[in-house]
């Protein structure tokens, strides 16, 4: 088996001066634990200014970190027919409807079939800007979230779409079923998010986190739950789920931020139902909308049949 190394580089900015190297890397990467990072520093896979340093090294201005990252054991991802629904496609990009329960791309912590395996079966060309393991992937959805994602077919399109995401020029709307009755008809949750200090797999609202803004609007109120439409202004990891937990209305069925008592077999009730963006080349606006998954619809039918004004 070949091990493929990907070089990742970081340049230290003012905000990060004096931070420990291992903590800085945890904040700026995913799927990696502190002990894994410390082992990689000791093994010489992570260098500062091309030199070996200790794990507790404190960052200085203009330091350049080089991280030789092993992408995975094997260098080839096989195409698997996962019957990924494509809702829009042209020669530059595609918009797909990701099923719930599907991880978006392979990672050291996950070996099973992913959306990338399924895309390789459906689409001839995918961008390689983020490496083979994230072929075509411009932005992500959590494993248990269903709905729309833009897929780039070439690197130039990928770069333009990434830039649009950064500038908030891609509108993403979600529908979520949450616990409790939300009193306000609409509102804005503005609460900074960063990786949880103790549980590295979770995110949390922390004062010095990255800016995160979610708009919400009530679609329908039930006895003990509320159906919300949500619009992302920023795209932090787990943003909607963390924000809804923060306002004490977690997503029903959320395995990480929800109630332990939830018994939902098909993932959480969170669905990315609408995506709007300006086409990178044709310049016209593309808006795609997809219906809720059957499991989500069935849950709402049950709630409506018990619904008493």
Short mmCIF file of C-alpha atoms in Angstrom, two decimals:
data_model
loop_
_atom_site.label_atom_id
_atom_site.label_comp_id
_atom_site.label_asym_id
_atom_site.label_seq_id
_atom_site.Cartn_x
_atom_site.Cartn_y
_atom_site.Cartn_z
CA UNK A 1 0.00 0.00 0.00
CA UNK A 2 1.28 3.45 -0.89
CA UNK A 3 1.06 6.30 1.58
CA UNK A 4 0.41 9.56 -0.19
CA UNK A 5 1.69 12.72 1.51
CA UNK A 6 -0.11 16.01 1.17
CA UNK A 7 1.81 19.17 2.10
CA UNK A 8 -0.19 21.72 4.04
CA UNK A 9 1.32 25.07 4.97
CA UNK A 10 0.24 27.75 7.45
CA UNK A 11 1.67 31.23 7.91
CA UNK A 12 1.28 32.71 11.38
CA UNK A 13 -0.74 35.90 11.72
CA UNK A 14 -0.96 38.41 14.58
CA UNK A 15 -3.93 36.63 16.26
CA UNK A 16 -1.99 33.39 16.73
CA UNK A 17 1.20 34.77 18.29
CA UNK A 18 2.22 32.94 21.43
CA UNK A 19 -0.12 29.98 20.83
CA UNK A 20 1.21 26.46 21.35
CA UNK A 21 1.92 24.74 18.02
CA UNK A 22 -0.17 21.63 18.84
CA UNK A 23 -3.19 23.71 19.94
CA UNK A 24 -2.96 25.93 16.84
CA UNK A 25 -3.01 22.85 14.57
CA UNK A 26 -5.99 21.32 16.38
CA UNK A 27 -7.93 24.57 15.87
CA UNK A 28 -7.05 24.64 12.18
CA UNK A 29 -7.68 21.04 11.20
CA UNK A 30 -10.33 18.36 11.41
CA UNK A 31 -10.39 14.65 12.23
CA UNK A 32 -7.15 14.87 14.26
CA UNK A 33 -6.66 14.46 18.01
CA UNK A 34 -4.09 16.30 20.10
CA UNK A 35 -2.08 13.12 20.73
CA UNK A 36 -1.95 12.38 16.96
CA UNK A 37 -0.64 15.89 16.30
CA UNK A 38 1.95 15.60 19.09
CA UNK A 39 3.15 12.27 17.68
CA UNK A 40 3.46 13.81 14.20
CA UNK A 41 5.49 16.75 15.56
CA UNK A 42 7.81 14.26 17.32
CA UNK A 43 8.07 12.20 14.12
CA UNK A 44 9.23 15.29 12.17
CA UNK A 45 6.12 15.40 9.96
CA UNK A 46 5.32 18.90 11.22
CA UNK A 47 8.07 21.50 10.84
CA UNK A 48 8.31 25.18 11.77
CA UNK A 49 10.51 27.18 9.36
CA UNK A 50 11.67 23.79 7.99
CA UNK A 51 13.05 22.73 11.39
CA UNK A 52 11.95 20.19 14.02
CA UNK A 53 10.43 21.74 17.14
CA UNK A 54 8.86 20.59 20.42
CA UNK A 55 5.08 20.10 20.71
CA UNK A 56 4.86 23.05 23.13
CA UNK A 57 6.64 25.43 20.74
CA UNK A 58 5.12 28.94 20.98
CA UNK A 59 4.31 30.54 17.63
CA UNK A 60 6.08 33.70 16.50
CA UNK A 61 5.17 36.18 13.78
CA UNK A 62 5.93 35.01 10.22
CA UNK A 63 6.57 31.43 11.35
CA UNK A 64 5.87 29.01 8.53
CA UNK A 65 4.42 25.64 9.50
CA UNK A 66 4.76 22.75 7.05
CA UNK A 67 2.63 19.69 7.73
CA UNK A 68 3.33 16.54 5.73
CA UNK A 69 -0.02 14.82 6.02
CA UNK A 70 -0.55 11.19 5.08
CA UNK A 71 -3.81 11.30 3.13
CA UNK A 72 -4.64 7.64 3.61
CA UNK A 73 -3.29 4.15 3.24
CA UNK A 74 -4.34 3.73 -0.37
CA UNK A 75 -3.97 6.27 -3.13
CA UNK A 76 -6.95 5.32 -5.20
CA UNK A 77 -10.59 5.82 -4.33
CA UNK A 78 -12.89 3.43 -6.11
CA UNK A 79 -16.14 4.51 -7.71
CA UNK A 80 -19.14 3.00 -5.93
CA UNK A 81 -22.71 3.18 -7.19
CA UNK A 82 -24.53 4.89 -4.32
CA UNK A 83 -27.26 6.26 -6.61
CA UNK A 84 -26.52 9.87 -5.65
CA UNK A 85 -29.37 12.07 -7.01
CA UNK A 86 -28.07 14.83 -9.31
CA UNK A 87 -30.54 17.74 -9.44
CA UNK A 88 -28.54 20.03 -11.76
CA UNK A 89 -25.52 19.45 -13.98
CA UNK A 90 -23.52 21.20 -16.70
CA UNK A 91 -19.92 20.93 -17.91
CA UNK A 92 -18.55 22.94 -14.95
CA UNK A 93 -20.50 21.88 -11.90
CA UNK A 94 -23.27 19.75 -10.45
CA UNK A 95 -25.73 20.13 -7.59
CA UNK A 96 -26.49 16.90 -5.77
CA UNK A 97 -28.97 15.86 -3.07
CA UNK A 98 -26.93 14.09 -0.38
CA UNK A 99 -28.79 11.27 1.39
CA UNK A 100 -28.83 11.29 5.21
CA UNK A 101 -26.31 8.98 6.88
CA UNK A 102 -23.62 9.47 4.21
CA UNK A 103 -20.19 10.89 5.11
CA UNK A 104 -19.02 13.46 2.53
CA UNK A 105 -15.37 12.42 2.08
CA UNK A 106 -12.90 9.80 3.38
CA UNK A 107 -10.89 10.69 6.50
CA UNK A 108 -8.41 8.92 8.75
CA UNK A 109 -11.28 8.37 11.20
CA UNK A 110 -13.70 6.90 8.65
CA UNK A 111 -13.11 4.02 6.24
CA UNK A 112 -16.58 3.33 4.78
CA UNK A 113 -18.14 4.45 1.48
CA UNK A 114 -18.53 8.23 1.18
CA UNK A 115 -20.17 10.76 -1.10
CA UNK A 116 -16.85 11.09 -3.00
CA UNK A 117 -16.97 7.34 -3.84
CA UNK A 118 -20.51 7.86 -5.14
CA UNK A 119 -19.61 10.99 -7.14
CA UNK A 120 -16.80 9.14 -8.94
CA UNK A 121 -19.46 6.74 -10.23
CA UNK A 122 -21.87 9.49 -11.36
CA UNK A 123 -19.56 12.22 -12.70
CA UNK A 124 -16.67 11.89 -15.15
CA UNK A 125 -14.50 14.81 -14.00
CA UNK A 126 -14.12 16.20 -10.48
CA UNK A 127 -11.91 19.04 -9.27
CA UNK A 128 -8.70 18.06 -7.47
CA UNK A 129 -8.08 21.34 -5.64
CA UNK A 130 -8.60 19.76 -2.20
CA UNK A 131 -6.82 16.50 -3.07
CA UNK A 132 -8.11 13.14 -4.22
CA UNK A 133 -9.96 12.43 -1.00
CA UNK A 134 -12.11 15.53 -1.37
CA UNK A 135 -12.52 15.40 -5.16
CA UNK A 136 -15.16 17.91 -6.27
CA UNK A 137 -16.08 18.89 -2.70
CA UNK A 138 -16.52 22.67 -2.35
CA UNK A 139 -18.48 22.64 0.94
CA UNK A 140 -19.80 19.92 3.21
CA UNK A 141 -22.83 18.63 5.07
CA UNK A 142 -22.60 16.52 8.23
CA UNK A 143 -23.12 12.77 7.87
CA UNK A 144 -26.67 12.87 9.29
CA UNK A 145 -27.77 15.99 7.38
CA UNK A 146 -29.41 15.50 3.99
CA UNK A 147 -29.70 17.94 1.12
CA UNK A 148 -28.01 20.07 -1.50
CA UNK A 149 -24.30 20.40 -2.19
CA UNK A 150 -22.43 22.04 -5.08
CA UNK A 151 -19.81 19.83 -6.72
CA UNK A 152 -17.03 21.34 -8.88
CA UNK A 153 -15.87 19.48 -11.97
CA UNK A 154 -12.60 21.38 -12.49
CA UNK A 155 -10.14 23.35 -10.36
CA UNK A 156 -10.91 26.79 -11.81
CA UNK A 157 -14.64 26.39 -11.10
CA UNK A 158 -13.80 25.05 -7.64
CA UNK A 159 -11.67 28.13 -6.85
CA UNK A 160 -14.43 30.52 -7.99
CA UNK A 161 -17.10 28.68 -5.97
CA UNK A 162 -14.85 28.61 -2.86
CA UNK A 163 -14.42 32.35 -3.20
CA UNK A 164 -18.22 32.79 -3.50
CA UNK A 165 -18.66 30.79 -0.28
CA UNK A 166 -16.15 33.00 1.54
CA UNK A 167 -17.98 36.10 0.34
CA UNK A 168 -21.37 34.62 1.40
CA UNK A 169 -22.54 34.73 -2.22
CA UNK A 170 -24.04 31.24 -2.03
CA UNK A 171 -27.39 31.21 -0.23
CA UNK A 172 -28.09 28.03 1.74
CA UNK A 173 -31.45 27.40 3.38
CA UNK A 174 -32.28 24.51 5.68
CA UNK A 175 -35.35 23.05 7.34
CA UNK A 176 -35.01 21.65 10.86
CA UNK A 177 -37.34 20.11 13.38
CA UNK A 178 -36.27 21.26 16.85
CA UNK A 179 -37.23 20.46 20.42
CA UNK A 180 -39.41 22.92 22.30
CA UNK A 181 -41.73 25.67 21.09
CA UNK A 182 -39.75 28.61 19.67
CA UNK A 183 -41.50 31.81 20.84
CA UNK A 184 -40.09 34.32 18.32
CA UNK A 185 -41.43 34.17 14.74
CA UNK A 186 -37.94 34.93 13.45
CA UNK A 187 -34.52 35.83 14.76
CA UNK A 188 -30.76 35.87 14.30
CA UNK A 189 -28.34 33.73 16.29
CA UNK A 190 -24.96 35.47 16.37
CA UNK A 191 -22.61 33.39 18.52
CA UNK A 192 -18.94 32.57 17.78
CA UNK A 193 -17.98 28.91 17.35
CA UNK A 194 -14.76 26.97 17.82
CA UNK A 195 -13.72 23.40 18.52
CA UNK A 196 -14.78 22.13 21.96
CA UNK A 197 -11.88 22.36 24.43
CA UNK A 198 -12.38 18.88 25.90
CA UNK A 199 -14.22 16.89 23.22
CA UNK A 200 -12.32 17.38 19.95
CA UNK A 201 -15.14 15.89 17.86
CA UNK A 202 -17.56 18.62 18.97
CA UNK A 203 -17.85 22.34 18.33
CA UNK A 204 -19.12 24.85 20.88
CA UNK A 205 -20.06 28.49 21.33
CA UNK A 206 -16.97 30.19 22.80
CA UNK A 207 -16.20 33.92 23.14
CA UNK A 208 -12.98 33.76 21.11
CA UNK A 209 -14.42 31.49 18.41
CA UNK A 210 -14.94 32.35 14.73
CA UNK A 211 -17.89 34.54 13.83
CA UNK A 212 -21.03 32.47 13.16
CA UNK A 213 -24.45 33.83 12.16
CA UNK A 214 -27.65 31.84 11.56
CA UNK A 215 -31.05 33.36 10.67
CA UNK A 216 -34.19 31.44 11.60
CA UNK A 217 -37.91 31.68 10.87
CA UNK A 218 -40.74 29.58 12.32
CA UNK A 219 -42.65 27.56 9.71
CA UNK A 220 -44.94 25.71 12.11
CA UNK A 221 -45.27 25.13 15.85
CA UNK A 222 -46.32 21.79 17.32
CA UNK A 223 -47.08 20.66 20.86
CA UNK A 224 -43.46 20.17 21.95
CA UNK A 225 -41.52 20.86 18.76
CA UNK A 226 -41.06 23.59 16.13
CA UNK A 227 -40.36 23.40 12.40
CA UNK A 228 -37.82 26.07 11.41
CA UNK A 229 -36.35 27.46 8.22
CA UNK A 230 -32.71 28.45 8.69
CA UNK A 231 -30.39 30.51 6.54
CA UNK A 232 -26.64 30.42 6.97
CA UNK A 233 -24.62 33.63 6.79
CA UNK A 234 -21.40 31.83 7.71
CA UNK A 235 -20.51 28.17 7.31
CA UNK A 236 -18.80 26.93 10.45
CA UNK A 237 -18.55 23.20 11.16
CA UNK A 238 -21.83 21.98 12.78
CA UNK A 239 -23.01 25.62 12.87
CA UNK A 240 -26.80 25.13 12.79
CA UNK A 241 -26.68 22.24 15.25
CA UNK A 242 -24.46 24.13 17.72
CA UNK A 243 -26.51 27.33 17.43
CA UNK A 244 -29.82 25.53 17.99
CA UNK A 245 -28.40 23.75 21.03
CA UNK A 246 -27.14 27.15 22.25
CA UNK A 247 -30.68 28.64 22.17
CA UNK A 248 -31.94 25.47 23.91
CA UNK A 249 -33.86 24.14 20.88
CA UNK A 250 -31.60 21.32 19.63
CA UNK A 251 -32.35 19.48 16.37
CA UNK A 252 -34.53 16.41 16.92
CA UNK A 253 -32.41 13.27 16.50
CA UNK A 254 -29.06 15.09 16.67
CA UNK A 255 -26.64 12.40 17.94
CA UNK A 256 -24.08 14.92 19.23
CA UNK A 257 -25.90 18.06 20.36
CA UNK A 258 -29.45 16.74 20.85
CA UNK A 259 -31.24 14.94 23.65
CA UNK A 260 -29.95 11.52 24.67
CA UNK A 261 -33.58 10.31 24.80
CA UNK A 262 -34.09 10.92 21.03
CA UNK A 263 -34.75 7.70 19.17
CA UNK A 264 -34.33 8.58 15.50
CA UNK A 265 -33.15 5.82 13.18
CA UNK A 266 -32.52 7.92 10.09
CA UNK A 267 -30.25 10.72 11.23
CA UNK A 268 -31.24 14.13 12.55
CA UNK A 269 -34.15 16.14 11.14
CA UNK A 270 -32.02 18.73 9.38
CA UNK A 271 -32.22 19.12 5.60
CA UNK A 272 -30.46 21.56 3.24
CA UNK A 273 -33.46 22.20 1.01
CA UNK A 274 -32.43 25.22 -1.07
CA UNK A 275 -29.27 26.50 -2.70
CA UNK A 276 -28.90 29.69 -4.77
CA UNK A 277 -25.80 30.99 -6.50
CA UNK A 278 -24.67 32.92 -9.55
CA UNK A 279 -23.18 30.56 -12.16
CA UNK A 280 -19.39 31.20 -12.34
CA UNK A 281 -19.39 31.61 -16.15
CA UNK A 282 -22.92 32.04 -17.43
CA UNK A 283 -23.57 34.61 -14.66
CA UNK A 284 -27.24 33.75 -14.29
CA UNK A 285 -28.74 32.85 -10.92
CA UNK A 286 -29.31 29.16 -10.27
CA UNK A 287 -31.73 28.16 -7.51
CA UNK A 288 -32.31 24.51 -6.70
CA UNK A 289 -34.82 23.19 -4.17
CA UNK A 290 -35.29 19.60 -2.99
CA UNK A 291 -38.09 18.03 -1.00
CA UNK A 292 -37.61 16.66 2.52
CA UNK A 293 -36.50 13.02 2.81
CA UNK A 294 -39.35 10.52 3.39
CA UNK A 295 -38.28 9.88 7.00
CA UNK A 296 -38.56 13.62 7.76
CA UNK A 297 -41.95 13.88 5.99
CA UNK A 298 -43.33 10.88 7.89
CA UNK A 299 -42.28 12.39 11.19
CA UNK A 300 -44.10 15.65 10.31
CA UNK A 301 -47.23 13.72 9.28
CA UNK A 302 -47.31 12.08 12.71
CA UNK A 303 -46.88 15.45 14.42
CA UNK A 304 -49.62 17.07 12.30
CA UNK A 305 -52.07 14.28 13.05
CA UNK A 306 -51.53 15.02 16.79
CA UNK A 307 -51.60 18.75 16.20
CA UNK A 308 -54.32 20.60 18.09
CA UNK A 309 -54.69 24.38 17.93
#
